[in-house]
Amino acid sequence: MFDGFWENVLRYQRYFISILLGLLLNTFAPVMPLLKRPVTSIAIVGIFVGTLVFLTFTLRAMLGLSTT
């Protein structure tokens, strides 16, 4: 009944990692040429930092976490 169970578990982990790598490569490949120009690279980094700050504040408010 459990023949090959661990092989299947390892196969799903490799599948998950390959899906994540493919997603990251396809997401950031179009952005890489934009990072060559200083103006667009500053804008992209600003948008990324702003998004992280927004998510941090939103999650803190939703979870009721205090800053003090």
mmCIF file with all atom_site columns, N, CA, C and O in Angstrom, residues 34-61:
data_model
loop_
_atom_site.group_PDB
_atom_site.id
_atom_site.type_symbol
_atom_site.label_atom_id
_atom_site.label_alt_id
_atom_site.label_comp_id
_atom_site.label_asym_id
_atom_site.label_entity_id
_atom_site.label_seq_id
_atom_site.pdbx_PDB_ins_code
_atom_site.Cartn_x
_atom_site.Cartn_y
_atom_site.Cartn_z
_atom_site.occupancy
_atom_site.B_iso_or_equiv
_atom_site.pdbx_formal_charge
_atom_site.auth_seq_id
_atom_site.auth_comp_id
_atom_site.auth_asym_id
_atom_site.auth_atom_id
_atom_site.pdbx_PDB_model_num
ATOM 1   N N  . LEU A 1 34 ? 14.774 46.943 -17.916 1.00 0.00 ? 34 LEU A N  1
ATOM 2   C CA . LEU A 1 34 ? 14.421 48.235 -17.337 1.00 0.00 ? 34 LEU A CA 1
ATOM 3   C C  . LEU A 1 34 ? 15.388 48.665 -16.240 1.00 0.00 ? 34 LEU A C  1
ATOM 4   O O  . LEU A 1 34 ? 15.517 49.846 -15.946 1.00 0.00 ? 34 LEU A O  1
ATOM 5   N N  . LEU A 1 35 ? 16.068 47.706 -15.623 1.00 0.00 ? 35 LEU A N  1
ATOM 6   C CA . LEU A 1 35 ? 16.990 48.027 -14.544 1.00 0.00 ? 35 LEU A CA 1
ATOM 7   C C  . LEU A 1 35 ? 18.306 48.607 -15.050 1.00 0.00 ? 35 LEU A C  1
ATOM 8   O O  . LEU A 1 35 ? 19.122 49.061 -14.255 1.00 0.00 ? 35 LEU A O  1
ATOM 9   N N  . LYS A 1 36 ? 18.523 48.619 -16.350 1.00 0.00 ? 36 LYS A N  1
ATOM 10  C CA . LYS A 1 36 ? 19.766 49.158 -16.903 1.00 0.00 ? 36 LYS A CA 1
ATOM 11  C C  . LYS A 1 36 ? 19.780 50.686 -16.895 1.00 0.00 ? 36 LYS A C  1
ATOM 12  O O  . LYS A 1 36 ? 20.841 51.288 -16.857 1.00 0.00 ? 36 LYS A O  1
ATOM 13  N N  . ARG A 1 37 ? 18.599 51.303 -16.930 1.00 0.00 ? 37 ARG A N  1
ATOM 14  C CA . ARG A 1 37 ? 18.513 52.764 -16.889 1.00 0.00 ? 37 ARG A CA 1
ATOM 15  C C  . ARG A 1 37 ? 18.306 53.193 -15.441 1.00 0.00 ? 37 ARG A C  1
ATOM 16  O O  . ARG A 1 37 ? 17.472 52.625 -14.731 1.00 0.00 ? 37 ARG A O  1
ATOM 17  N N  . PRO A 1 38 ? 19.051 54.193 -14.976 1.00 0.00 ? 38 PRO A N  1
ATOM 18  C CA . PRO A 1 38 ? 18.951 54.594 -13.562 1.00 0.00 ? 38 PRO A CA 1
ATOM 19  C C  . PRO A 1 38 ? 17.569 55.100 -13.164 1.00 0.00 ? 38 PRO A C  1
ATOM 20  O O  . PRO A 1 38 ? 17.099 54.823 -12.057 1.00 0.00 ? 38 PRO A O  1
ATOM 21  N N  . VAL A 1 39 ? 16.889 55.812 -14.030 1.00 0.00 ? 39 VAL A N  1
ATOM 22  C CA . VAL A 1 39 ? 15.580 56.378 -13.668 1.00 0.00 ? 39 VAL A CA 1
ATOM 23  C C  . VAL A 1 39 ? 14.565 55.269 -13.437 1.00 0.00 ? 39 VAL A C  1
ATOM 24  O O  . VAL A 1 39 ? 13.834 55.265 -12.436 1.00 0.00 ? 39 VAL A O  1
ATOM 25  N N  . THR A 1 40 ? 14.505 54.316 -14.340 1.00 0.00 ? 40 THR A N  1
ATOM 26  C CA . THR A 1 40 ? 13.532 53.238 -14.183 1.00 0.00 ? 40 THR A CA 1
ATOM 27  C C  . THR A 1 40 ? 13.917 52.291 -13.051 1.00 0.00 ? 40 THR A C  1
ATOM 28  O O  . THR A 1 40 ? 13.042 51.741 -12.385 1.00 0.00 ? 40 THR A O  1
ATOM 29  N N  . SER A 1 41 ? 15.216 52.107 -12.824 1.00 0.00 ? 41 SER A N  1
ATOM 30  C CA . SER A 1 41 ? 15.623 51.221 -11.730 1.00 0.00 ? 41 SER A CA 1
ATOM 31  C C  . SER A 1 41 ? 15.251 51.830 -10.383 1.00 0.00 ? 41 SER A C  1
ATOM 32  O O  . SER A 1 41 ? 14.809 51.117 -9.478  1.00 0.00 ? 41 SER A O  1
ATOM 33  N N  . ILE A 1 42 ? 15.402 53.150 -10.244 1.00 0.00 ? 42 ILE A N  1
ATOM 34  C CA . ILE A 1 42 ? 14.994 53.804 -8.997  1.00 0.00 ? 42 ILE A CA 1
ATOM 35  C C  . ILE A 1 42 ? 13.489 53.690 -8.817  1.00 0.00 ? 42 ILE A C  1
ATOM 36  O O  . ILE A 1 42 ? 13.001 53.421 -7.707  1.00 0.00 ? 42 ILE A O  1
ATOM 37  N N  . ALA A 1 43 ? 12.726 53.858 -9.891  1.00 0.00 ? 43 ALA A N  1
ATOM 38  C CA . ALA A 1 43 ? 11.269 53.744 -9.803  1.00 0.00 ? 43 ALA A CA 1
ATOM 39  C C  . ALA A 1 43 ? 10.854 52.321 -9.428  1.00 0.00 ? 43 ALA A C  1
ATOM 40  O O  . ALA A 1 43 ? 9.964  52.129 -8.590  1.00 0.00 ? 43 ALA A O  1
ATOM 41  N N  . ILE A 1 44 ? 11.482 51.321 -10.030 1.00 0.00 ? 44 ILE A N  1
ATOM 42  C CA . ILE A 1 44 ? 11.125 49.930 -9.741  1.00 0.00 ? 44 ILE A CA 1
ATOM 43  C C  . ILE A 1 44 ? 11.470 49.572 -8.304  1.00 0.00 ? 44 ILE A C  1
ATOM 44  O O  . ILE A 1 44 ? 10.686 48.924 -7.600  1.00 0.00 ? 44 ILE A O  1
ATOM 45  N N  . VAL A 1 45 ? 12.645 49.997 -7.838  1.00 0.00 ? 45 VAL A N  1
ATOM 46  C CA . VAL A 1 45 ? 13.029 49.731 -6.446  1.00 0.00 ? 45 VAL A CA 1
ATOM 47  C C  . VAL A 1 45 ? 12.086 50.459 -5.495  1.00 0.00 ? 45 VAL A C  1
ATOM 48  O O  . VAL A 1 45 ? 11.682 49.903 -4.462  1.00 0.00 ? 45 VAL A O  1
ATOM 49  N N  . GLY A 1 46 ? 11.702 51.684 -5.826  1.00 0.00 ? 46 GLY A N  1
ATOM 50  C CA . GLY A 1 46 ? 10.753 52.425 -4.990  1.00 0.00 ? 46 GLY A CA 1
ATOM 51  C C  . GLY A 1 46 ? 9.402  51.750 -4.912  1.00 0.00 ? 46 GLY A C  1
ATOM 52  O O  . GLY A 1 46 ? 8.791  51.681 -3.839  1.00 0.00 ? 46 GLY A O  1
ATOM 53  N N  . ILE A 1 47 ? 8.918  51.250 -6.032  1.00 0.00 ? 47 ILE A N  1
ATOM 54  C CA . ILE A 1 47 ? 7.638  50.538 -6.042  1.00 0.00 ? 47 ILE A CA 1
ATOM 55  C C  . ILE A 1 47 ? 7.734  49.259 -5.211  1.00 0.00 ? 47 ILE A C  1
ATOM 56  O O  . ILE A 1 47 ? 6.823  48.925 -4.447  1.00 0.00 ? 47 ILE A O  1
ATOM 57  N N  . PHE A 1 48 ? 8.837  48.550 -5.332  1.00 0.00 ? 48 PHE A N  1
ATOM 58  C CA . PHE A 1 48 ? 9.035  47.310 -4.571  1.00 0.00 ? 48 PHE A CA 1
ATOM 59  C C  . PHE A 1 48 ? 9.076  47.592 -3.072  1.00 0.00 ? 48 PHE A C  1
ATOM 60  O O  . PHE A 1 48 ? 8.404  46.919 -2.284  1.00 0.00 ? 48 PHE A O  1
ATOM 61  N N  . VAL A 1 49 ? 9.837  48.601 -2.661  1.00 0.00 ? 49 VAL A N  1
ATOM 62  C CA . VAL A 1 49 ? 9.926  48.947 -1.239  1.00 0.00 ? 49 VAL A CA 1
ATOM 63  C C  . VAL A 1 49 ? 8.571  49.442 -0.731  1.00 0.00 ? 49 VAL A C  1
ATOM 64  O O  . VAL A 1 49 ? 8.141  49.075 0.371   1.00 0.00 ? 49 VAL A O  1
ATOM 65  N N  . GLY A 1 50 ? 7.897  50.260 -1.522  1.00 0.00 ? 50 GLY A N  1
ATOM 66  C CA . GLY A 1 50 ? 6.579  50.747 -1.128  1.00 0.00 ? 50 GLY A CA 1
ATOM 67  C C  . GLY A 1 50 ? 5.578  49.610 -0.942  1.00 0.00 ? 50 GLY A C  1
ATOM 68  O O  . GLY A 1 50 ? 4.767  49.628 -0.014  1.00 0.00 ? 50 GLY A O  1
ATOM 69  N N  . THR A 1 51 ? 5.636  48.633 -1.823  1.00 0.00 ? 51 THR A N  1
ATOM 70  C CA . THR A 1 51 ? 4.744  47.475 -1.705  1.00 0.00 ? 51 THR A CA 1
ATOM 71  C C  . THR A 1 51 ? 5.036  46.680 -0.439  1.00 0.00 ? 51 THR A C  1
ATOM 72  O O  . THR A 1 51 ? 4.109  46.265 0.272   1.00 0.00 ? 51 THR A O  1
ATOM 73  N N  . LEU A 1 52 ? 6.310  46.489 -0.130  1.00 0.00 ? 52 LEU A N  1
ATOM 74  C CA . LEU A 1 52 ? 6.662  45.765 1.097   1.00 0.00 ? 52 LEU A CA 1
ATOM 75  C C  . LEU A 1 52 ? 6.216  46.513 2.344   1.00 0.00 ? 52 LEU A C  1
ATOM 76  O O  . LEU A 1 52 ? 5.691  45.917 3.288   1.00 0.00 ? 52 LEU A O  1
ATOM 77  N N  . VAL A 1 53 ? 6.393  47.830 2.359   1.00 0.00 ? 53 VAL A N  1
ATOM 78  C CA . VAL A 1 53 ? 5.955  48.635 3.505   1.00 0.00 ? 53 VAL A CA 1
ATOM 79  C C  . VAL A 1 53 ? 4.437  48.582 3.639   1.00 0.00 ? 53 VAL A C  1
ATOM 80  O O  . VAL A 1 53 ? 3.900  48.423 4.741   1.00 0.00 ? 53 VAL A O  1
ATOM 81  N N  . PHE A 1 54 ? 3.724  48.696 2.523   1.00 0.00 ? 54 PHE A N  1
ATOM 82  C CA . PHE A 1 54 ? 2.262  48.628 2.549   1.00 0.00 ? 54 PHE A CA 1
ATOM 83  C C  . PHE A 1 54 ? 1.786  47.280 3.089   1.00 0.00 ? 54 PHE A C  1
ATOM 84  O O  . PHE A 1 54 ? 0.880  47.223 3.936   1.00 0.00 ? 54 PHE A O  1
ATOM 85  N N  . LEU A 1 55 ? 2.386  46.198 2.626   1.00 0.00 ? 55 LEU A N  1
ATOM 86  C CA . LEU A 1 55 ? 2.000  44.872 3.111   1.00 0.00 ? 55 LEU A CA 1
ATOM 87  C C  . LEU A 1 55 ? 2.311  44.707 4.594   1.00 0.00 ? 55 LEU A C  1
ATOM 88  O O  . LEU A 1 55 ? 1.526  44.111 5.342   1.00 0.00 ? 55 LEU A O  1
ATOM 89  N N  . THR A 1 56 ? 3.453  45.247 5.029   1.00 0.00 ? 56 THR A N  1
ATOM 90  C CA . THR A 1 56 ? 3.813  45.150 6.441   1.00 0.00 ? 56 THR A CA 1
ATOM 91  C C  . THR A 1 56 ? 2.802  45.878 7.312   1.00 0.00 ? 56 THR A C  1
ATOM 92  O O  . THR A 1 56 ? 2.323  45.337 8.307   1.00 0.00 ? 56 THR A O  1
ATOM 93  N N  . PHE A 1 57 ? 2.472  47.117 6.948   1.00 0.00 ? 57 PHE A N  1
ATOM 94  C CA . PHE A 1 57 ? 1.505  47.879 7.736   1.00 0.00 ? 57 PHE A CA 1
ATOM 95  C C  . PHE A 1 57 ? 0.122  47.241 7.707   1.00 0.00 ? 57 PHE A C  1
ATOM 96  O O  . PHE A 1 57 ? -0.580 47.205 8.721   1.00 0.00 ? 57 PHE A O  1
ATOM 97  N N  . THR A 1 58 ? -0.273 46.728 6.562   1.00 0.00 ? 58 THR A N  1
ATOM 98  C CA . THR A 1 58 ? -1.585 46.098 6.447   1.00 0.00 ? 58 THR A CA 1
ATOM 99  C C  . THR A 1 58 ? -1.671 44.848 7.313   1.00 0.00 ? 58 THR A C  1
ATOM 100 O O  . THR A 1 58 ? -2.650 44.642 8.041   1.00 0.00 ? 58 THR A O  1
ATOM 101 N N  . LEU A 1 59 ? -0.648 44.010 7.261   1.00 0.00 ? 59 LEU A N  1
ATOM 102 C CA . LEU A 1 59 ? -0.663 42.791 8.074   1.00 0.00 ? 59 LEU A CA 1
ATOM 103 C C  . LEU A 1 59 ? -0.595 43.098 9.565   1.00 0.00 ? 59 LEU A C  1
ATOM 104 O O  . LEU A 1 59 ? -1.247 42.429 10.375  1.00 0.00 ? 59 LEU A O  1
ATOM 105 N N  . ARG A 1 60 ? 0.175  44.108 9.941   1.00 0.00 ? 60 ARG A N  1
ATOM 106 C CA . ARG A 1 60 ? 0.226  44.490 11.371  1.00 0.00 ? 60 ARG A CA 1
ATOM 107 C C  . ARG A 1 60 ? -1.141 44.963 11.835  1.00 0.00 ? 60 ARG A C  1
ATOM 108 O O  . ARG A 1 60 ? -1.564 44.637 12.948  1.00 0.00 ? 60 ARG A O  1
ATOM 109 N N  . ALA A 1 61 ? -1.831 45.740 11.012  1.00 0.00 ? 61 ALA A N  1
ATOM 110 C CA . ALA A 1 61 ? -3.153 46.225 11.402  1.00 0.00 ? 61 ALA A CA 1
ATOM 111 C C  . ALA A 1 61 ? -4.163 45.087 11.452  1.00 0.00 ? 61 ALA A C  1
ATOM 112 O O  . ALA A 1 61 ? -5.009 45.038 12.362  1.00 0.00 ? 61 ALA A O  1
#
